[in-house]
Short mmCIF file of C-alpha atoms in Angstrom, two decimals:
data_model
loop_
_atom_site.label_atom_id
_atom_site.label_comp_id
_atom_site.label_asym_id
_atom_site.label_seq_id
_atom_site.Cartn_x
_atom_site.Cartn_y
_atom_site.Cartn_z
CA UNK A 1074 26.58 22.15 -18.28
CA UNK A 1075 24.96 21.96 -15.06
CA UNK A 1076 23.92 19.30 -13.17
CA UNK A 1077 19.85 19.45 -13.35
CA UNK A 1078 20.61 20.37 -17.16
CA UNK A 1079 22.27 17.46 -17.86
CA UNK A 1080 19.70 15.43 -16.20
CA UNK A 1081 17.39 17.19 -18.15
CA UNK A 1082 19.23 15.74 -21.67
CA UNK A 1083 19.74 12.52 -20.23
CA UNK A 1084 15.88 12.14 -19.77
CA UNK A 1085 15.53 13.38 -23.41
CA UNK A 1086 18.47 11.02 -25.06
CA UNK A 1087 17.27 7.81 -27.06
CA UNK A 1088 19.34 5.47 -24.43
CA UNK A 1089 16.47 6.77 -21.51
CA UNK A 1090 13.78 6.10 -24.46
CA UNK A 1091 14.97 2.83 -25.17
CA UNK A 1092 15.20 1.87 -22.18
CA UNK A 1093 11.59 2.83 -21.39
CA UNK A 1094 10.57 0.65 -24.24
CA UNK A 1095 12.38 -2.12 -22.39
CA UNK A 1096 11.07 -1.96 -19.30
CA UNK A 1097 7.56 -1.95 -21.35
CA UNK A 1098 8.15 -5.23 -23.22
CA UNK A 1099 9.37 -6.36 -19.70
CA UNK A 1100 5.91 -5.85 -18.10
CA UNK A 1101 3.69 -6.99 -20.32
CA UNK A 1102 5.78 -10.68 -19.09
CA UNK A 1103 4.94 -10.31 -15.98
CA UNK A 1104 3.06 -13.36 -14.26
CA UNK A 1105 -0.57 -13.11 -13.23
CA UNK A 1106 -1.36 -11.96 -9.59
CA UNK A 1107 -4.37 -13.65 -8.29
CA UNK A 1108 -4.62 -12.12 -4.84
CA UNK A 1109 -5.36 -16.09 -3.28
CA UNK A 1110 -2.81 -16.48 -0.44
CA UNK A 1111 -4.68 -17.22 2.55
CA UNK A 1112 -2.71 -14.35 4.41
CA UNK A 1113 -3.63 -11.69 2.08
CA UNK A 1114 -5.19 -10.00 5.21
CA UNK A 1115 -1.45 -9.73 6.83
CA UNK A 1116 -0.30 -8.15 3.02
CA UNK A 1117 -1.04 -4.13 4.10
CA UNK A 1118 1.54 -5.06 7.54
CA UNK A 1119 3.86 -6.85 5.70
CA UNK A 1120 4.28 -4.23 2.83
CA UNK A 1121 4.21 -1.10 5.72
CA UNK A 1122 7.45 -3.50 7.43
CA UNK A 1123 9.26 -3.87 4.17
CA UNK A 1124 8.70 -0.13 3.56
CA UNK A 1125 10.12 0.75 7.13
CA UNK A 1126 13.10 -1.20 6.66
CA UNK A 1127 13.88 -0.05 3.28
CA UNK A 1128 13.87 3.48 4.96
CA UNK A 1129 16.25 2.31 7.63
CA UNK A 1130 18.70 1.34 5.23
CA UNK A 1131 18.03 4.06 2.42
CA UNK A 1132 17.58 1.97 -0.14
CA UNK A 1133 15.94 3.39 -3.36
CA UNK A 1134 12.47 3.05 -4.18
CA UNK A 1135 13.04 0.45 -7.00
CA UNK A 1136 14.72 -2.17 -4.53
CA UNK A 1137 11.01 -1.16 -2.02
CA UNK A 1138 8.84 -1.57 -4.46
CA UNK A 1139 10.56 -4.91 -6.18
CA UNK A 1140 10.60 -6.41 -2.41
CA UNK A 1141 6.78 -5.79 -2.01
CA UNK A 1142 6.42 -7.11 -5.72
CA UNK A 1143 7.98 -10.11 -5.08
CA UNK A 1144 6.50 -11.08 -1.48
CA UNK A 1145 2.74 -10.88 -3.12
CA UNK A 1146 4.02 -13.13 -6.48
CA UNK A 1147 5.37 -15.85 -3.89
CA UNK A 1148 2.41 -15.48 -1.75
CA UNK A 1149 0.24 -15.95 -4.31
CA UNK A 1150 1.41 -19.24 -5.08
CA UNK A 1151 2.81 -20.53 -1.82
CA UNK A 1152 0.75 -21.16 1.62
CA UNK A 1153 2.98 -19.87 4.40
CA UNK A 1154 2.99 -20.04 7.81
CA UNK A 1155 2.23 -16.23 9.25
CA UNK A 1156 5.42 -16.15 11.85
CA UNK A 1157 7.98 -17.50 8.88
CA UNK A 1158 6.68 -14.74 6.29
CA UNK A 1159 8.82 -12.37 8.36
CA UNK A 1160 11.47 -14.09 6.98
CA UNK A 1161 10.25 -14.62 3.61
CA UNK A 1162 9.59 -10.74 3.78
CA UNK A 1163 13.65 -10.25 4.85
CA UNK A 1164 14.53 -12.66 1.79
CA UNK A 1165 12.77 -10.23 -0.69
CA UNK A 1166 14.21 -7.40 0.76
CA UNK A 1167 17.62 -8.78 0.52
CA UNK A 1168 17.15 -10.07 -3.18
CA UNK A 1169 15.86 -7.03 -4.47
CA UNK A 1170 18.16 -4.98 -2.91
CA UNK A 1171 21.19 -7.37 -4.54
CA UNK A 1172 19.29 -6.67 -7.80
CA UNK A 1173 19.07 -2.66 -7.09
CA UNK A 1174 21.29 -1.63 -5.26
CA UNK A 1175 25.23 -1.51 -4.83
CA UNK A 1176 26.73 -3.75 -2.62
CA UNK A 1177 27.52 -1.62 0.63
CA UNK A 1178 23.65 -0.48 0.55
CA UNK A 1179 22.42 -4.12 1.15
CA UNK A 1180 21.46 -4.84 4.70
CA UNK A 1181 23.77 -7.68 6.64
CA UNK A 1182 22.64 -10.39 7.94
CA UNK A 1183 23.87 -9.57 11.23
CA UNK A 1184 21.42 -5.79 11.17
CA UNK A 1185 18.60 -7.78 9.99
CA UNK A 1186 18.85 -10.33 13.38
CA UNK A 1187 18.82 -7.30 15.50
CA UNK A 1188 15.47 -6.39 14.94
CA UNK A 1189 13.12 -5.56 17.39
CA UNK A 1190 10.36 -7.84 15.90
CA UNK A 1191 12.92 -10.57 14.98
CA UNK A 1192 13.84 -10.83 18.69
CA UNK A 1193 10.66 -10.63 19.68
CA UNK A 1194 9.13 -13.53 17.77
CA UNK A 1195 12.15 -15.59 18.59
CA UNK A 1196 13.74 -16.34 15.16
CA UNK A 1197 17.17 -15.97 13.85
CA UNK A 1198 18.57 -16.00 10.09
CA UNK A 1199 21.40 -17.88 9.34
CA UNK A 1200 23.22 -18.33 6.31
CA UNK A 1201 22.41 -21.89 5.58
CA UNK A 1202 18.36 -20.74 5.75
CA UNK A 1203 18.82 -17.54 4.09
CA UNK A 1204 20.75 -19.18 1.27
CA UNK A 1205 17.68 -22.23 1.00
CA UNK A 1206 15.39 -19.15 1.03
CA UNK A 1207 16.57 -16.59 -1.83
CA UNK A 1208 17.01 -19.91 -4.04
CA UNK A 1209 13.61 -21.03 -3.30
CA UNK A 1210 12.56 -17.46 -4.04
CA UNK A 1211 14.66 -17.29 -7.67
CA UNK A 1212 13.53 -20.80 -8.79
CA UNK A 1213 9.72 -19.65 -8.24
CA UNK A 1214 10.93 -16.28 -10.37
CA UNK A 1215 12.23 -18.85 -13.04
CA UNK A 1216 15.72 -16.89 -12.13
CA UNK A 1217 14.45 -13.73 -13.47
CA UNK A 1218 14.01 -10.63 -11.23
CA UNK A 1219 13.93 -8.02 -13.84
CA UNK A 1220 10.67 -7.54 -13.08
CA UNK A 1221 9.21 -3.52 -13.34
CA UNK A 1222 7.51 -1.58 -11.20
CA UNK A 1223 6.00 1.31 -11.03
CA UNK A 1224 8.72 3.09 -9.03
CA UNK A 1225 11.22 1.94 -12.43
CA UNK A 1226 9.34 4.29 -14.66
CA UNK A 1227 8.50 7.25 -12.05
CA UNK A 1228 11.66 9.04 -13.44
CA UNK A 1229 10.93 9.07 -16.47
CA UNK A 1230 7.83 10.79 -16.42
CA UNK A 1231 8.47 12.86 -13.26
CA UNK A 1232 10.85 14.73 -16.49
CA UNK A 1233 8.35 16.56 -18.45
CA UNK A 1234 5.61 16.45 -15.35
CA UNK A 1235 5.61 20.36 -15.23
CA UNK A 1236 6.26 22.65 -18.46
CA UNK A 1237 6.27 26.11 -18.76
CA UNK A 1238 2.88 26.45 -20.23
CA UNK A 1239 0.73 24.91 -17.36
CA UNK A 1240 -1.57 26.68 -15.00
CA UNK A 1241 -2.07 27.02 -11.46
CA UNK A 1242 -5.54 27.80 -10.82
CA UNK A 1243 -5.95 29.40 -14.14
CA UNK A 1244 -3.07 31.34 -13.59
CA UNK A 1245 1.34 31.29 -15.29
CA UNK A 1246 3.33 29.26 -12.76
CA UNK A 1247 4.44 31.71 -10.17
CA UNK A 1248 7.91 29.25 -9.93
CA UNK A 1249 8.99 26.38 -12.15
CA UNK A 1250 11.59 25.29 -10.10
CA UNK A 1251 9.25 25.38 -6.64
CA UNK A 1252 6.12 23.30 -8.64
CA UNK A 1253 8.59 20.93 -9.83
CA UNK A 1254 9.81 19.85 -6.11
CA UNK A 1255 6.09 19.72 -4.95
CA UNK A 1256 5.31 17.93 -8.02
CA UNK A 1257 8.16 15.41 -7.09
CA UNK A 1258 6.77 14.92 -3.45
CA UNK A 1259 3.27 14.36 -4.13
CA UNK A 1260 4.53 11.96 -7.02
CA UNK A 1261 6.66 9.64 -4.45
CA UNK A 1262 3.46 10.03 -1.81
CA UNK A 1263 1.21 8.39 -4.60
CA UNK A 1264 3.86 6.15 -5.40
CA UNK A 1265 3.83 4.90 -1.86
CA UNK A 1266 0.31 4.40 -2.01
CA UNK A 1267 0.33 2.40 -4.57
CA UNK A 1268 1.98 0.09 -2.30
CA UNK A 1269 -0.41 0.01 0.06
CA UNK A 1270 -3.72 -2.02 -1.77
CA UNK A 1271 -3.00 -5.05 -3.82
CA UNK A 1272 -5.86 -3.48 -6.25
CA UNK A 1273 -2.98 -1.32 -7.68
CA UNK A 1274 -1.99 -5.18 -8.89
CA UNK A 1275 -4.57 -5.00 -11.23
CA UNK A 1276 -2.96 -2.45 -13.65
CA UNK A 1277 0.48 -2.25 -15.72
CA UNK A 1278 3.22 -0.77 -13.49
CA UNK A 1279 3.40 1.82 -16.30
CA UNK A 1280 0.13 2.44 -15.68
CA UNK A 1281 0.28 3.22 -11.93
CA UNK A 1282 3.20 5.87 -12.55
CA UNK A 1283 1.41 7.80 -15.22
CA UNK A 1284 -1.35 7.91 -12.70
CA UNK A 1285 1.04 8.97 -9.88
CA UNK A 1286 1.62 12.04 -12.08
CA UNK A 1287 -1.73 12.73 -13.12
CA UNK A 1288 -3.47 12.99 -9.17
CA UNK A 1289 -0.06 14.84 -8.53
CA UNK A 1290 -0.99 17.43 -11.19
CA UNK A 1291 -4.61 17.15 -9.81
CA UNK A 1292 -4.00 17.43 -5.94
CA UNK A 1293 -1.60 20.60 -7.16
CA UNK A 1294 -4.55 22.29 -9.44
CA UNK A 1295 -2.27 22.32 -12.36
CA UNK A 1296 -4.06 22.49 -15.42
CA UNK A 1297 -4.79 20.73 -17.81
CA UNK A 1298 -4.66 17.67 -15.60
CA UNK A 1299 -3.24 15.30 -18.61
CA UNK A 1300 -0.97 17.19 -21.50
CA UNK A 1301 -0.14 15.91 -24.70
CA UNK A 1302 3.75 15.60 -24.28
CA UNK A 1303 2.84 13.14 -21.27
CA UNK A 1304 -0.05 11.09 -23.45
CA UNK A 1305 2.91 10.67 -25.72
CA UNK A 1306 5.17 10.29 -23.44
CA UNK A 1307 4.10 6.95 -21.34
CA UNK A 1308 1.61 6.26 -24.11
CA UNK A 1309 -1.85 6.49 -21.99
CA UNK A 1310 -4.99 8.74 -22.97
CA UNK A 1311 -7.02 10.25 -19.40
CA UNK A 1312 -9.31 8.16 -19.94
CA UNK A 1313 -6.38 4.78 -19.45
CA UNK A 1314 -5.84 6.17 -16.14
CA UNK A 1315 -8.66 7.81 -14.61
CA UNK A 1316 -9.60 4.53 -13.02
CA UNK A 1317 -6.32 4.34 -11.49
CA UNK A 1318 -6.28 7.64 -10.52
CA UNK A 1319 -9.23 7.74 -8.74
CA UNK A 1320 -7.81 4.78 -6.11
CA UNK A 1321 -5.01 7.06 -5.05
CA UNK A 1322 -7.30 10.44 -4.61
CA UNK A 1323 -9.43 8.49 -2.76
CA UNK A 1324 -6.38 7.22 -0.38
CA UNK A 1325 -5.41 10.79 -0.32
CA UNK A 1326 -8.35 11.94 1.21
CA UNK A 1327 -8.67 9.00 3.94
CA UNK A 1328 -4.94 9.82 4.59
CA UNK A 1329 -5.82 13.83 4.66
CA UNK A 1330 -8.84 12.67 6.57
CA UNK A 1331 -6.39 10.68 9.43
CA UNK A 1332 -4.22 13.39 9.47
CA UNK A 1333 -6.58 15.86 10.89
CA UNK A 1334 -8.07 13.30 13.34
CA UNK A 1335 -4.33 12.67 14.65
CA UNK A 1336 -4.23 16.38 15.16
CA UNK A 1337 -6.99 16.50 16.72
CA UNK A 1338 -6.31 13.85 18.89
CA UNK A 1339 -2.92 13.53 19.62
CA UNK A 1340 -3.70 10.80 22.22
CA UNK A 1341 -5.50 7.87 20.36
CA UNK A 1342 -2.31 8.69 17.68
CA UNK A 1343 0.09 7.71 20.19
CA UNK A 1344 -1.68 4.42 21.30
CA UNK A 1345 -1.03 2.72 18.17
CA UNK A 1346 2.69 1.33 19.15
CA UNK A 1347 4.60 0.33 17.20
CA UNK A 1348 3.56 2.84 13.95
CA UNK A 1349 2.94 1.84 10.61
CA UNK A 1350 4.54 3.60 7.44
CA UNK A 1351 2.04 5.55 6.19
CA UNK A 1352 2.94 8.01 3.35
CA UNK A 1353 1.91 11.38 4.26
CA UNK A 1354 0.42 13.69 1.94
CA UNK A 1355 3.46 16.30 1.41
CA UNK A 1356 2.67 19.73 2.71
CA UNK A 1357 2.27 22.61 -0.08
CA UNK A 1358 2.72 26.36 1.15
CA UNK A 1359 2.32 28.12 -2.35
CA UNK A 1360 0.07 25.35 -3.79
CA UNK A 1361 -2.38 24.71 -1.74
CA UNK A 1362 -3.44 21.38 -1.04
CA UNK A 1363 -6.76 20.39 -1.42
CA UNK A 1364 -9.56 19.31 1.34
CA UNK A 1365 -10.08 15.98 1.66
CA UNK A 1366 -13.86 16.40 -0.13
CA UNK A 1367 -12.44 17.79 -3.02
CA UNK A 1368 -10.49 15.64 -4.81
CA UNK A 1369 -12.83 13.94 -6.26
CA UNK A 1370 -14.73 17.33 -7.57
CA UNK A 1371 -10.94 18.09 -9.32
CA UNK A 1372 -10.94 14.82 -10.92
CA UNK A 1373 -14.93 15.07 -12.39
CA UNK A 1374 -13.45 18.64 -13.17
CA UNK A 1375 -10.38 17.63 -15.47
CA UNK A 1376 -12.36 14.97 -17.59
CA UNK A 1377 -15.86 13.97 -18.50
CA UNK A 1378 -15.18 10.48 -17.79
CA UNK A 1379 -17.94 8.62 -15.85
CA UNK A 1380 -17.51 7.94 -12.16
CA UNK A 1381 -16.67 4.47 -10.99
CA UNK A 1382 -19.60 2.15 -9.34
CA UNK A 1383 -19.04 2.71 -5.43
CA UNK A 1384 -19.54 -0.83 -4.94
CA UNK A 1385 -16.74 -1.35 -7.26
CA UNK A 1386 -14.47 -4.17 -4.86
CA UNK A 1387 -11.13 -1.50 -5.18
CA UNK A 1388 -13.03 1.72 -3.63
CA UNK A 1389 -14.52 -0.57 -0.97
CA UNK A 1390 -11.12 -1.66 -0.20
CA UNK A 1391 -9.76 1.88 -0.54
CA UNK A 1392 -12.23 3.21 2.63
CA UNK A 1393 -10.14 0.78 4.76
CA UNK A 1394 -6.60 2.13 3.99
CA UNK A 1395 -7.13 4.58 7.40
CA UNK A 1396 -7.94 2.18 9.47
CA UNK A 1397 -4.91 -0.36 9.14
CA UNK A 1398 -2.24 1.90 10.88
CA UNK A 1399 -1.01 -0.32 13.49
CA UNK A 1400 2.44 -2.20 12.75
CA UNK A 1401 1.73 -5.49 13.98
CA UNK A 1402 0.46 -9.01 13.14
CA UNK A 1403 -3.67 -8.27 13.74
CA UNK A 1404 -6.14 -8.97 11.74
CA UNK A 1405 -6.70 -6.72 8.78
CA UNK A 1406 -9.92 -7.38 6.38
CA UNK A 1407 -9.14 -9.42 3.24
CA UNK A 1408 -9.09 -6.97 0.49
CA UNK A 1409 -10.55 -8.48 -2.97
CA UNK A 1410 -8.82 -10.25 -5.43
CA UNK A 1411 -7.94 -8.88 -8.83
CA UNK A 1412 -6.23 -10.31 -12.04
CA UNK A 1413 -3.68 -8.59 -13.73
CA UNK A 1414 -3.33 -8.44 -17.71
CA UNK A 1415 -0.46 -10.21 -18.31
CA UNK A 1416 -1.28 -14.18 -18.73
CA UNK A 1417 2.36 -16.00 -17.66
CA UNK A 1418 2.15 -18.01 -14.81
CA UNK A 1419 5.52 -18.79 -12.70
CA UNK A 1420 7.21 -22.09 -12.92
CA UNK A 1421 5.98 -25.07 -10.37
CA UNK A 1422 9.07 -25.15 -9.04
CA UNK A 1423 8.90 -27.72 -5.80
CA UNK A 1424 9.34 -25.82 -2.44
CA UNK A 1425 12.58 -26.65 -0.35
CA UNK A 1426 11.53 -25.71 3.16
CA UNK A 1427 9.02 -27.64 4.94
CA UNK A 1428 6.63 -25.06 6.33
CA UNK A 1429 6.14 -23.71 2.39
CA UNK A 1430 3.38 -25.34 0.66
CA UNK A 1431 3.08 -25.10 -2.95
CA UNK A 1432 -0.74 -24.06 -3.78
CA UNK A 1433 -2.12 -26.18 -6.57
#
């Protein structure tokens, strides 16, 4: 049995269902994300560092997106000073990739010193502090950092993303094997995204990855935009994610949008030093990708579903996304708070560093 094969029945067995089910008990635990740290305009540079760093050590994409997940929960319940969240940022990296990760793929303490920024703002982990840190970090996670994300249920739906039976533009898929690749790039883009705007906070990490899938599908022109196999699948009807959905084509536009001014301009591109990770929308040479006006025409196309408000607080926020490339501590706008479902609030644990402040 080949390899992809027995992927393929791995996906399929009842372990990877149960599993899934887990992981969907898990979230609906999750604690409630207010989006009221006083820094919440510093969140966009602070997730684009932890996403650069988890390149530069390769770790997977559940050990990013738990490190991101974690610095917004202790945010949101902590006032921190803005030069010691670098190291708060560090101390979710390194948790989450202990949780994640194997044990040679967690950065040392010693690579993490060497930074440029670290050097540059003057500060220096040691053990002692990192140690104080990661325990302040688990009590506020009452000890528990099984938390999902999106990125732990990507897999499982990336499986049956493409079948046989869809269309390309109203036409048999000219290659399986090639849709499925491009259908696994333009998945991981969106997932990125979603990393981008706390607003993604605001639905189940489920959620977001069923709606990675479906603006995949949509950016790809693979019809229909939603099958049955994946409403049964993850459990969400079009109509659960087209909210969702229409964040991330929106993103993708202002991203397709920046990319053709950086062409364009090659100059003002190069002025923005040092860069911030920005997920580029994957290239597609036998599915074409769609211009940036016309994502939103796909999305009206595939459902009936009324449009969202434009003064709704997320697309506001959304319009912003291009304009916060630059890796450094300046000052972003605030993007709006939302509430999540889930109604369990973390334990008052008492802080043990002095420059933490619990919020009451």
């Amino acid at each position: 049995m080949g390899k992809m094969e027995s992927e393929g029945q791995w996906w399929k067995s009842q372990l990877a269902a149960d599993i899934h089910q887990a992981l969907r008990i898990k979230e609906l635990k999750l604690p409630t994300y207010q989006a009221q740290s006083p820094q919440i305009g510093m969140r966009r540079y602070f997730a684009d560092l932890l996403a650069v760093l988890s390149n530069r050590y390769q770790l997977c994409p559940t050990a990013r997106h738990l490190a991101v997940y974690l610095l917004d929960l202790f945010m949101d319940h902590y006032d921190v000073a803005v030069r010691q969240l670098y190291v708060i940022a560090l101390s979710c990296l390194l948790l989450a990739s202990k949780f994640e990760e194997k044990e040679d793929r967690v950065p040392k303490l010693e690579q993490l010193n060497t930074l440029g920024f670290m050097c540059s703002l003057n500060l220096t982990l040691n053990k002692r502090d990192l140690i104080k840190m990661e325990l302040l970090l688990l009590e506020t996670f009452g000890w528990n950092l099984c938390m999902p994300t999106p990125a732990h249920f990507i897999d499982y739906y990336l499986h049956p993303a493409v079948q046989e039976g869809d269309l390309h533009n109203g036409w048999p898929l000219s290659s399986l094997s090639k849709t499925k690749a491009f259908m696994d790039k333009y998945t991981h883009y969106f997932l990125e995204v979603s990393l981008q705007d706390h607003a993604f906070l605001s639905f189940r990490p489920s959620q977001v990855a069923a709606a990675c899938i479906a603006a995949s599908r949509i950016c790809l022109q693979i019809s229909p935009s939603w099958t049955t196999v994946l409403h049964l699948l993850t459990g969400y009807s079009w109509d659960h994610l087209t909210q969702c959905i229409q964040l991330m084509l929106l993103a993708h536009d202002n991203d397709v949008k920046e990319a053709n001014k950086s062409k364009s301009s090659p100059s003002a591109s190069q002025s923005l030093q040092p860069q911030a990770h920005v997920p580029h929308s994957p290239a597609t040479p036998s599915l074409q990708r769609q211009p940036a006006s016309s994502s939103q025409q796909l999305l009206l196309q595939a459902s009936s579903y009324p449009q969202l408000s434009q003064h709704s607080p997320a697309l506001s926020q959304l319009h912003m996304l291009a304009d916060c490339q630059a890796l450094g501590p300046v000052g972003l706008p605030p993007p709006r708070g939302f509430a999540s479902d889930a109604d369990q609030e973390f334990p008052n644990g008492k802080p043990t560093v002095e420059w933490i402040q619990l919020r009451s």
